[in-house]
């Protein structure tokens, strides 16, 4: 019996299974079962269901798009890419499929191919800011810093308060040694949200590099208090404590950082540096003691008047 309207997806899957047992070639039932499988978030079953649709109807573009999308969710990127490319060969103006293809290529590490897709999307949708943002992220990965800056500046020209663009430009400025430029972009992000942890952490890093340890410590402490599980914030605060020769506090923070990111090379390197510094300090103290001899006992009765 057909389920009532609003019945849960598993009831519909069972219904279509029964219908297909009686009518194996019912294409509408195959499509509907695939859709209901997707509502259950059962990716392997959904993939299998859309494969059955395409076995019955090989040119079904909708089924190809859905199969490609779910294959990507299952990290089967190569087949997903091939399916999207096939859809675009038949429908070159399919913007949604080009966007999905570009996204999947990025996930698959095909950065240049992904960037080419986003650049096509930018050309056909010049007012959309999401595409230049994605292009900029790819250009940063490809170390095309001039291209990334151009894309991000275009976003800010269209949306002066675009927080993500300001943060990306701040990171680019930091990478290129322009700390004051980075600070301006972080300040713009903080105008929108004074508690933006990424922008606050960026400000703390700039203060740290400029030697303003008090300001760096205050801002980094604020970020750690708001988000104790932020590895970057905890590690920065450990660096600030270390720079102020607070070795015990630094080591305590490194212990916290190690629980957040086990086997992290930066944590190990800083621990090693602190141990080496402590060993040098101990050796220096021992050498000094040997040179001047043991400390004398103070006898107050023999002190000079």
mmCIF file of N, CA and C in Angstrom, residues 151-280:
data_model
loop_
_atom_site.group_PDB
_atom_site.id
_atom_site.type_symbol
_atom_site.label_atom_id
_atom_site.label_comp_id
_atom_site.label_asym_id
_atom_site.label_seq_id
_atom_site.Cartn_x
_atom_site.Cartn_y
_atom_site.Cartn_z
ATOM 1 N N UNK A 151 41.612 39.050 -7.323
ATOM 2 C CA UNK A 151 40.283 38.474 -7.110
ATOM 3 C C UNK A 151 39.671 38.973 -5.801
ATOM 4 N N UNK A 152 40.463 39.018 -4.744
ATOM 5 C CA UNK A 152 39.953 39.457 -3.440
ATOM 6 C C UNK A 152 39.609 40.940 -3.444
ATOM 7 N N UNK A 153 40.421 41.739 -4.113
ATOM 8 C CA UNK A 153 40.102 43.162 -4.221
ATOM 9 C C UNK A 153 38.803 43.382 -4.995
ATOM 10 N N UNK A 154 38.556 42.529 -5.985
ATOM 11 C CA UNK A 154 37.310 42.636 -6.740
ATOM 12 C C UNK A 154 36.115 42.321 -5.846
ATOM 13 N N UNK A 155 36.285 41.343 -4.957
ATOM 14 C CA UNK A 155 35.203 41.010 -4.018
ATOM 15 C C UNK A 155 34.918 42.194 -3.106
ATOM 16 N N UNK A 156 35.976 42.807 -2.563
ATOM 17 C CA UNK A 156 35.790 43.921 -1.632
ATOM 18 C C UNK A 156 35.228 45.146 -2.356
ATOM 19 N N UNK A 157 35.589 45.326 -3.600
ATOM 20 C CA UNK A 157 35.014 46.430 -4.374
ATOM 21 C C UNK A 157 33.503 46.260 -4.499
ATOM 22 N N UNK A 158 33.061 45.010 -4.655
ATOM 23 C CA UNK A 158 31.626 44.741 -4.774
ATOM 24 C C UNK A 158 30.947 44.673 -3.410
ATOM 25 N N UNK A 159 31.655 44.146 -2.415
ATOM 26 C CA UNK A 159 31.115 43.976 -1.058
ATOM 27 C C UNK A 159 32.165 44.453 -0.053
ATOM 28 N N UNK A 160 32.195 45.746 0.256
ATOM 29 C CA UNK A 160 33.251 46.276 1.136
ATOM 30 C C UNK A 160 33.310 45.616 2.503
ATOM 31 N N UNK A 161 32.218 45.008 2.955
ATOM 32 C CA UNK A 161 32.202 44.391 4.270
ATOM 33 C C UNK A 161 32.328 42.874 4.209
ATOM 34 N N UNK A 162 32.832 42.354 3.103
ATOM 35 C CA UNK A 162 32.977 40.902 2.977
ATOM 36 C C UNK A 162 34.077 40.418 3.924
ATOM 37 N N UNK A 163 33.678 39.784 4.982
ATOM 38 C CA UNK A 163 34.615 39.375 6.040
ATOM 39 C C UNK A 163 35.660 38.395 5.519
ATOM 40 N N UNK A 164 35.235 37.390 4.755
ATOM 41 C CA UNK A 164 36.174 36.371 4.276
ATOM 42 C C UNK A 164 37.253 36.981 3.388
ATOM 43 N N UNK A 165 36.869 37.936 2.549
ATOM 44 C CA UNK A 165 37.848 38.572 1.661
ATOM 45 C C UNK A 165 38.865 39.364 2.468
ATOM 46 N N UNK A 166 38.400 40.079 3.499
ATOM 47 C CA UNK A 166 39.333 40.831 4.344
ATOM 48 C C UNK A 166 40.301 39.890 5.061
ATOM 49 N N UNK A 167 39.800 38.772 5.566
ATOM 50 C CA UNK A 167 40.671 37.826 6.280
ATOM 51 C C UNK A 167 41.696 37.217 5.329
ATOM 52 N N UNK A 168 41.260 36.859 4.120
ATOM 53 C CA UNK A 168 42.195 36.279 3.153
ATOM 54 C C UNK A 168 43.249 37.300 2.734
ATOM 55 N N UNK A 169 42.846 38.562 2.558
ATOM 56 C CA UNK A 169 43.815 39.596 2.201
ATOM 57 C C UNK A 169 44.778 39.848 3.355
ATOM 58 N N UNK A 170 44.281 39.776 4.586
ATOM 59 C CA UNK A 170 45.170 39.939 5.741
ATOM 60 C C UNK A 170 46.218 38.832 5.759
ATOM 61 N N UNK A 171 45.795 37.605 5.497
ATOM 62 C CA UNK A 171 46.752 36.486 5.476
ATOM 63 C C UNK A 171 47.764 36.654 4.347
ATOM 64 N N UNK A 172 47.286 37.140 3.210
ATOM 65 C CA UNK A 172 48.192 37.366 2.080
ATOM 66 C C UNK A 172 49.195 38.462 2.422
ATOM 67 N N UNK A 173 48.718 39.522 3.049
ATOM 68 C CA UNK A 173 49.625 40.599 3.459
ATOM 69 C C UNK A 173 50.657 40.083 4.463
ATOM 70 N N UNK A 174 50.230 39.269 5.409
ATOM 71 C CA UNK A 174 51.172 38.701 6.381
ATOM 72 C C UNK A 174 52.223 37.853 5.671
ATOM 73 N N UNK A 175 51.776 37.075 4.715
ATOM 74 C CA UNK A 175 52.686 36.214 3.965
ATOM 75 C C UNK A 175 53.740 37.031 3.227
ATOM 76 N N UNK A 176 53.336 38.210 2.784
ATOM 77 C CA UNK A 176 54.234 39.058 2.012
ATOM 78 C C UNK A 176 54.899 40.139 2.860
ATOM 79 N N UNK A 177 54.773 40.031 4.170
ATOM 80 C CA UNK A 177 55.480 40.921 5.087
ATOM 81 C C UNK A 177 54.844 42.276 5.297
ATOM 82 N N UNK A 178 53.618 42.464 4.831
ATOM 83 C CA UNK A 178 52.928 43.747 4.992
ATOM 84 C C UNK A 178 52.028 43.681 6.226
ATOM 85 N N UNK A 179 52.625 43.837 7.414
ATOM 86 C CA UNK A 179 51.860 43.658 8.653
ATOM 87 C C UNK A 179 50.821 44.752 8.852
ATOM 88 N N UNK A 180 51.146 45.975 8.480
ATOM 89 C CA UNK A 180 50.178 47.058 8.657
ATOM 90 C C UNK A 180 48.971 46.864 7.741
ATOM 91 N N UNK A 181 49.218 46.390 6.522
ATOM 92 C CA UNK A 181 48.100 46.086 5.628
ATOM 93 C C UNK A 181 47.240 44.975 6.192
ATOM 94 N N UNK A 182 47.883 43.954 6.742
ATOM 95 C CA UNK A 182 47.149 42.845 7.358
ATOM 96 C C UNK A 182 46.312 43.345 8.522
ATOM 97 N N UNK A 183 46.899 44.207 9.334
ATOM 98 C CA UNK A 183 46.182 44.725 10.501
ATOM 99 C C UNK A 183 44.931 45.487 10.074
ATOM 100 N N UNK A 184 45.033 46.272 9.014
ATOM 101 C CA UNK A 184 43.864 47.016 8.531
ATOM 102 C C UNK A 184 42.738 46.082 8.127
ATOM 103 N N UNK A 185 43.078 44.977 7.452
ATOM 104 C CA UNK A 185 42.040 44.035 7.031
ATOM 105 C C UNK A 185 41.443 43.294 8.229
ATOM 106 N N UNK A 186 42.271 42.950 9.208
ATOM 107 C CA UNK A 186 41.724 42.313 10.411
ATOM 108 C C UNK A 186 40.799 43.277 11.156
ATOM 109 N N UNK A 187 41.166 44.551 11.181
ATOM 110 C CA UNK A 187 40.312 45.544 11.838
ATOM 111 C C UNK A 187 38.969 45.652 11.127
ATOM 112 N N UNK A 188 38.986 45.569 9.797
ATOM 113 C CA UNK A 188 37.729 45.616 9.044
ATOM 114 C C UNK A 188 36.845 44.424 9.404
ATOM 115 N N UNK A 189 37.451 43.253 9.545
ATOM 116 C CA UNK A 189 36.682 42.072 9.936
ATOM 117 C C UNK A 189 36.109 42.237 11.334
ATOM 118 N N UNK A 190 36.881 42.842 12.231
ATOM 119 C CA UNK A 190 36.435 43.015 13.611
ATOM 120 C C UNK A 190 35.348 44.076 13.747
ATOM 121 N N UNK A 191 35.231 44.983 12.790
ATOM 122 C CA UNK A 191 34.135 45.942 12.811
ATOM 123 C C UNK A 191 32.789 45.221 12.692
ATOM 124 N N UNK A 192 32.791 44.118 11.962
ATOM 125 C CA UNK A 192 31.563 43.360 11.776
ATOM 126 C C UNK A 192 31.290 42.437 12.952
ATOM 127 N N UNK A 193 32.359 41.886 13.522
ATOM 128 C CA UNK A 193 32.211 40.988 14.677
ATOM 129 C C UNK A 193 33.426 41.161 15.579
ATOM 130 N N UNK A 194 33.278 41.940 16.662
ATOM 131 C CA UNK A 194 34.425 42.196 17.547
ATOM 132 C C UNK A 194 34.997 40.941 18.195
ATOM 133 N N UNK A 195 34.262 39.839 18.128
ATOM 134 C CA UNK A 195 34.741 38.589 18.732
ATOM 135 C C UNK A 195 35.211 37.585 17.677
ATOM 136 N N UNK A 196 35.431 38.046 16.470
ATOM 137 C CA UNK A 196 35.904 37.169 15.386
ATOM 138 C C UNK A 196 37.260 36.590 15.783
ATOM 139 N N UNK A 197 37.294 35.300 16.109
ATOM 140 C CA UNK A 197 38.509 34.693 16.663
ATOM 141 C C UNK A 197 39.653 34.682 15.655
ATOM 142 N N UNK A 198 39.342 34.516 14.370
ATOM 143 C CA UNK A 198 40.396 34.510 13.358
ATOM 144 C C UNK A 198 41.073 35.878 13.273
ATOM 145 N N UNK A 199 40.265 36.940 13.267
ATOM 146 C CA UNK A 199 40.825 38.283 13.186
ATOM 147 C C UNK A 199 41.574 38.647 14.466
ATOM 148 N N UNK A 200 41.019 38.258 15.615
ATOM 149 C CA UNK A 200 41.706 38.529 16.879
ATOM 150 C C UNK A 200 43.050 37.810 16.931
ATOM 151 N N UNK A 201 43.051 36.555 16.501
ATOM 152 C CA UNK A 201 44.298 35.795 16.506
ATOM 153 C C UNK A 201 45.314 36.428 15.564
ATOM 154 N N UNK A 202 44.848 36.915 14.417
ATOM 155 C CA UNK A 202 45.743 37.609 13.494
ATOM 156 C C UNK A 202 46.342 38.857 14.121
ATOM 157 N N UNK A 203 45.516 39.626 14.832
ATOM 158 C CA UNK A 203 46.023 40.813 15.528
ATOM 159 C C UNK A 203 47.071 40.434 16.573
ATOM 160 N N UNK A 204 46.800 39.353 17.304
ATOM 161 C CA UNK A 204 47.753 38.907 18.321
ATOM 162 C C UNK A 204 49.082 38.513 17.687
ATOM 163 N N UNK A 205 49.024 37.852 16.546
ATOM 164 C CA UNK A 205 50.262 37.462 15.855
ATOM 165 C C UNK A 205 51.056 38.692 15.434
ATOM 166 N N UNK A 206 50.361 39.713 14.930
ATOM 167 C CA UNK A 206 51.051 40.927 14.498
ATOM 168 C C UNK A 206 51.717 41.598 15.695
ATOM 169 N N UNK A 207 51.003 41.705 16.815
ATOM 170 C CA UNK A 207 51.592 42.296 18.025
ATOM 171 C C UNK A 207 52.812 41.500 18.470
ATOM 172 N N UNK A 208 52.721 40.174 18.367
ATOM 173 C CA UNK A 208 53.837 39.291 18.754
ATOM 174 C C UNK A 208 55.053 39.572 17.879
ATOM 175 N N UNK A 209 54.837 39.638 16.565
ATOM 176 C CA UNK A 209 55.956 39.879 15.652
ATOM 177 C C UNK A 209 56.548 41.273 15.838
ATOM 178 N N UNK A 210 55.728 42.219 16.273
ATOM 179 C CA UNK A 210 56.214 43.579 16.500
ATOM 180 C C UNK A 210 56.841 43.752 17.876
ATOM 181 N N UNK A 211 56.821 42.692 18.682
ATOM 182 C CA UNK A 211 57.438 42.747 19.999
ATOM 183 C C UNK A 211 56.566 43.337 21.087
ATOM 184 N N UNK A 212 55.297 43.566 20.797
ATOM 185 C CA UNK A 212 54.374 44.093 21.813
ATOM 186 C C UNK A 212 53.764 42.900 22.551
ATOM 187 N N UNK A 213 54.526 42.346 23.490
ATOM 188 C CA UNK A 213 54.109 41.109 24.147
ATOM 189 C C UNK A 213 52.882 41.301 25.029
ATOM 190 N N UNK A 214 52.747 42.459 25.644
ATOM 191 C CA UNK A 214 51.587 42.697 26.503
ATOM 192 C C UNK A 214 50.297 42.648 25.691
ATOM 193 N N UNK A 215 50.290 43.345 24.552
ATOM 194 C CA UNK A 215 49.105 43.342 23.694
ATOM 195 C C UNK A 215 48.871 41.953 23.103
ATOM 196 N N UNK A 216 49.936 41.303 22.651
ATOM 197 C CA UNK A 216 49.809 39.956 22.082
ATOM 198 C C UNK A 216 49.237 38.996 23.106
ATOM 199 N N UNK A 217 49.743 39.067 24.331
ATOM 200 C CA UNK A 217 49.291 38.165 25.396
ATOM 201 C C UNK A 217 47.823 38.417 25.724
ATOM 202 N N UNK A 218 47.424 39.684 25.798
ATOM 203 C CA UNK A 218 46.041 40.009 26.146
ATOM 204 C C UNK A 218 45.066 39.481 25.096
ATOM 205 N N UNK A 219 45.385 39.693 23.825
ATOM 206 C CA UNK A 219 44.463 39.285 22.760
ATOM 207 C C UNK A 219 44.453 37.765 22.605
ATOM 208 N N UNK A 220 45.637 37.133 22.644
ATOM 209 C CA UNK A 220 45.688 35.669 22.524
ATOM 210 C C UNK A 220 44.971 35.008 23.687
ATOM 211 N N UNK A 221 45.114 35.558 24.885
ATOM 212 C CA UNK A 221 44.419 35.009 26.059
ATOM 213 C C UNK A 221 42.906 35.105 25.887
ATOM 214 N N UNK A 222 42.452 36.214 25.283
ATOM 215 C CA UNK A 222 41.023 36.383 25.023
ATOM 216 C C UNK A 222 40.507 35.301 24.071
ATOM 217 N N UNK A 223 41.296 35.006 23.031
ATOM 218 C CA UNK A 223 40.877 33.982 22.062
ATOM 219 C C UNK A 223 40.847 32.606 22.724
ATOM 220 N N UNK A 224 41.868 32.292 23.521
ATOM 221 C CA UNK A 224 41.920 30.983 24.184
ATOM 222 C C UNK A 224 40.773 30.843 25.181
ATOM 223 N N UNK A 225 40.451 31.929 25.886
ATOM 224 C CA UNK A 225 39.338 31.878 26.841
ATOM 225 C C UNK A 225 38.021 31.612 26.125
ATOM 226 N N UNK A 226 37.851 32.219 24.942
ATOM 227 C CA UNK A 226 36.617 32.030 24.182
ATOM 228 C C UNK A 226 36.564 30.666 23.504
ATOM 229 N N UNK A 227 37.725 30.157 23.107
ATOM 230 C CA UNK A 227 37.776 28.868 22.401
ATOM 231 C C UNK A 227 38.991 28.076 22.885
ATOM 232 N N UNK A 228 38.843 27.363 24.010
ATOM 233 C CA UNK A 228 39.979 26.618 24.575
ATOM 234 C C UNK A 228 40.512 25.525 23.659
ATOM 235 N N UNK A 229 39.728 25.147 22.651
ATOM 236 C CA UNK A 229 40.150 24.072 21.745
ATOM 237 C C UNK A 229 40.787 24.591 20.460
ATOM 238 N N UNK A 230 41.084 25.883 20.418
ATOM 239 C CA UNK A 230 41.754 26.446 19.239
ATOM 240 C C UNK A 230 43.253 26.158 19.335
ATOM 241 N N UNK A 231 43.708 25.214 18.545
ATOM 242 C CA UNK A 231 45.126 24.844 18.573
ATOM 243 C C UNK A 231 46.014 26.041 18.248
ATOM 244 N N UNK A 232 45.667 26.789 17.205
ATOM 245 C CA UNK A 232 46.503 27.920 16.791
ATOM 246 C C UNK A 232 46.625 28.955 17.909
ATOM 247 N N UNK A 233 45.508 29.209 18.608
ATOM 248 C CA UNK A 233 45.536 30.200 19.685
ATOM 249 C C UNK A 233 46.375 29.718 20.865
ATOM 250 N N UNK A 234 46.216 28.452 21.221
ATOM 251 C CA UNK A 234 46.989 27.902 22.346
ATOM 252 C C UNK A 234 48.478 27.896 22.013
ATOM 253 N N UNK A 235 48.818 27.527 20.780
ATOM 254 C CA UNK A 235 50.231 27.503 20.392
ATOM 255 C C UNK A 235 50.819 28.911 20.372
ATOM 256 N N UNK A 236 50.052 29.883 19.884
ATOM 257 C CA UNK A 236 50.548 31.259 19.884
ATOM 258 C C UNK A 236 50.770 31.756 21.309
ATOM 259 N N UNK A 237 49.838 31.450 22.207
ATOM 260 C CA UNK A 237 49.991 31.886 23.588
ATOM 261 C C UNK A 237 51.213 31.225 24.227
ATOM 262 N N UNK A 238 51.474 29.961 23.875
ATOM 263 C CA UNK A 238 52.687 29.287 24.367
ATOM 264 C C UNK A 238 53.932 30.002 23.852
ATOM 265 N N UNK A 239 53.904 30.442 22.601
ATOM 266 C CA UNK A 239 55.052 31.172 22.031
ATOM 267 C C UNK A 239 55.262 32.502 22.742
ATOM 268 N N UNK A 240 54.162 33.167 23.058
ATOM 269 C CA UNK A 240 54.264 34.456 23.754
ATOM 270 C C UNK A 240 54.846 34.262 25.154
ATOM 271 N N UNK A 241 54.372 33.236 25.858
ATOM 272 C CA UNK A 241 54.912 32.953 27.197
ATOM 273 C C UNK A 241 56.402 32.614 27.103
ATOM 274 N N UNK A 242 56.767 31.857 26.089
ATOM 275 C CA UNK A 242 58.175 31.484 25.905
ATOM 276 C C UNK A 242 59.025 32.724 25.629
ATOM 277 N N UNK A 243 58.510 33.636 24.808
ATOM 278 C CA UNK A 243 59.258 34.851 24.495
ATOM 279 C C UNK A 243 59.476 35.714 25.729
ATOM 280 N N UNK A 244 58.574 35.561 26.718
ATOM 281 C CA UNK A 244 58.711 36.318 27.962
ATOM 282 C C UNK A 244 59.452 35.523 29.040
ATOM 283 N N UNK A 245 60.065 34.390 28.611
ATOM 284 C CA UNK A 245 60.864 33.541 29.511
ATOM 285 C C UNK A 245 60.025 32.895 30.613
ATOM 286 N N UNK A 246 58.743 32.680 30.320
ATOM 287 C CA UNK A 246 57.864 31.974 31.250
ATOM 288 C C UNK A 246 57.812 30.510 30.806
ATOM 289 N N UNK A 247 58.889 29.780 31.089
ATOM 290 C CA UNK A 247 59.026 28.429 30.540
ATOM 291 C C UNK A 247 57.964 27.472 31.071
ATOM 292 N N UNK A 248 57.665 27.578 32.359
ATOM 293 C CA UNK A 248 56.682 26.660 32.943
ATOM 294 C C UNK A 248 55.315 26.859 32.294
ATOM 295 N N UNK A 249 54.877 28.113 32.169
ATOM 296 C CA UNK A 249 53.584 28.393 31.542
ATOM 297 C C UNK A 249 53.589 27.948 30.084
ATOM 298 N N UNK A 250 54.702 28.180 29.407
ATOM 299 C CA UNK A 250 54.803 27.787 28.005
ATOM 300 C C UNK A 250 54.663 26.276 27.855
ATOM 301 N N UNK A 251 55.338 25.523 28.722
ATOM 302 C CA UNK A 251 55.258 24.059 28.655
ATOM 303 C C UNK A 251 53.849 23.563 28.981
ATOM 304 N N UNK A 252 53.186 24.212 29.923
ATOM 305 C CA UNK A 252 51.810 23.822 30.242
ATOM 306 C C UNK A 252 50.898 24.025 29.031
ATOM 307 N N UNK A 253 51.073 25.152 28.348
ATOM 308 C CA UNK A 253 50.274 25.409 27.149
ATOM 309 C C UNK A 253 50.622 24.440 26.024
ATOM 310 N N UNK A 254 51.883 24.072 25.915
ATOM 311 C CA UNK A 254 52.280 23.088 24.897
ATOM 312 C C UNK A 254 51.649 21.734 25.170
ATOM 313 N N UNK A 255 51.500 21.391 26.450
ATOM 314 C CA UNK A 255 50.799 20.141 26.796
ATOM 315 C C UNK A 255 49.360 20.196 26.299
ATOM 316 N N UNK A 256 48.709 21.360 26.477
ATOM 317 C CA UNK A 256 47.336 21.514 25.976
ATOM 318 C C UNK A 256 47.305 21.420 24.455
ATOM 319 N N UNK A 257 48.272 22.072 23.816
ATOM 320 C CA UNK A 257 48.318 22.036 22.355
ATOM 321 C C UNK A 257 48.503 20.614 21.843
ATOM 322 N N UNK A 258 49.315 19.827 22.577
ATOM 323 C CA UNK A 258 49.575 18.445 22.150
ATOM 324 C C UNK A 258 48.321 17.585 22.233
ATOM 325 N N UNK A 259 47.441 17.876 23.193
ATOM 326 C CA UNK A 259 46.183 17.119 23.260
ATOM 327 C C UNK A 259 45.258 17.492 22.102
ATOM 328 N N UNK A 260 45.359 18.733 21.623
ATOM 329 C CA UNK A 260 44.516 19.188 20.513
ATOM 330 C C UNK A 260 45.049 18.715 19.165
ATOM 331 N N UNK A 261 46.368 18.578 19.061
ATOM 332 C CA UNK A 261 46.984 18.136 17.801
ATOM 333 C C UNK A 261 48.155 17.214 18.125
ATOM 334 N N UNK A 262 47.864 15.933 18.398
ATOM 335 C CA UNK A 262 48.932 14.991 18.773
ATOM 336 C C UNK A 262 49.999 14.877 17.683
ATOM 337 N N UNK A 263 51.238 14.714 18.134
ATOM 338 C CA UNK A 263 52.375 14.535 17.224
ATOM 339 C C UNK A 263 52.603 15.739 16.312
ATOM 340 N N UNK A 264 52.196 16.910 16.770
ATOM 341 C CA UNK A 264 52.389 18.109 15.961
ATOM 342 C C UNK A 264 53.859 18.518 15.975
ATOM 343 N N UNK A 265 54.431 18.777 14.809
ATOM 344 C CA UNK A 265 55.867 19.071 14.712
ATOM 345 C C UNK A 265 56.221 20.408 15.355
ATOM 346 N N UNK A 266 55.309 21.397 15.268
ATOM 347 C CA UNK A 266 55.601 22.706 15.865
ATOM 348 C C UNK A 266 55.669 22.604 17.390
ATOM 349 N N UNK A 267 54.761 21.826 17.962
ATOM 350 C CA UNK A 267 54.771 21.626 19.416
ATOM 351 C C UNK A 267 56.060 20.933 19.828
ATOM 352 N N UNK A 268 56.436 19.900 19.102
ATOM 353 C CA UNK A 268 57.662 19.161 19.430
ATOM 354 C C UNK A 268 58.886 20.059 19.315
ATOM 355 N N UNK A 269 58.918 20.906 18.293
ATOM 356 C CA UNK A 269 60.076 21.786 18.086
ATOM 357 C C UNK A 269 60.204 22.799 19.226
ATOM 358 N N UNK A 270 59.076 23.351 19.671
ATOM 359 C CA UNK A 270 59.146 24.340 20.747
ATOM 360 C C UNK A 270 59.534 23.688 22.073
ATOM 361 N N UNK A 271 59.008 22.506 22.329
ATOM 362 C CA UNK A 271 59.413 21.777 23.548
ATOM 363 C C UNK A 271 60.913 21.519 23.539
ATOM 364 N N UNK A 272 61.399 21.077 22.383
ATOM 365 C CA UNK A 272 62.828 20.771 22.260
ATOM 366 C C UNK A 272 63.665 22.034 22.498
ATOM 367 N N UNK A 273 63.202 23.169 21.955
ATOM 368 C CA UNK A 273 63.934 24.416 22.133
ATOM 369 C C UNK A 273 63.971 24.832 23.607
ATOM 370 N N UNK A 274 62.851 24.665 24.302
ATOM 371 C CA UNK A 274 62.807 25.028 25.719
ATOM 372 C C UNK A 274 63.716 24.119 26.527
ATOM 373 N N UNK A 275 63.719 22.821 26.209
ATOM 374 C CA UNK A 275 64.605 21.884 26.928
ATOM 375 C C UNK A 275 66.068 22.249 26.695
ATOM 376 N N UNK A 276 66.394 22.585 25.447
ATOM 377 C CA UNK A 276 67.787 22.946 25.142
ATOM 378 C C UNK A 276 68.189 24.224 25.876
ATOM 379 N N UNK A 277 67.294 25.191 25.905
ATOM 380 C CA UNK A 277 67.589 26.439 26.627
ATOM 381 C C UNK A 277 67.773 26.178 28.110
ATOM 382 N N UNK A 278 66.938 25.294 28.666
ATOM 383 C CA UNK A 278 67.051 24.971 30.090
ATOM 384 C C UNK A 278 68.366 24.266 30.372
ATOM 385 N N UNK A 279 68.772 23.371 29.450
ATOM 386 C CA UNK A 279 70.036 22.645 29.640
ATOM 387 C C UNK A 279 71.216 23.613 29.599
ATOM 388 N N UNK A 280 71.177 24.576 28.672
ATOM 389 C CA UNK A 280 72.253 25.573 28.586
ATOM 390 C C UNK A 280 72.312 26.389 29.860
#
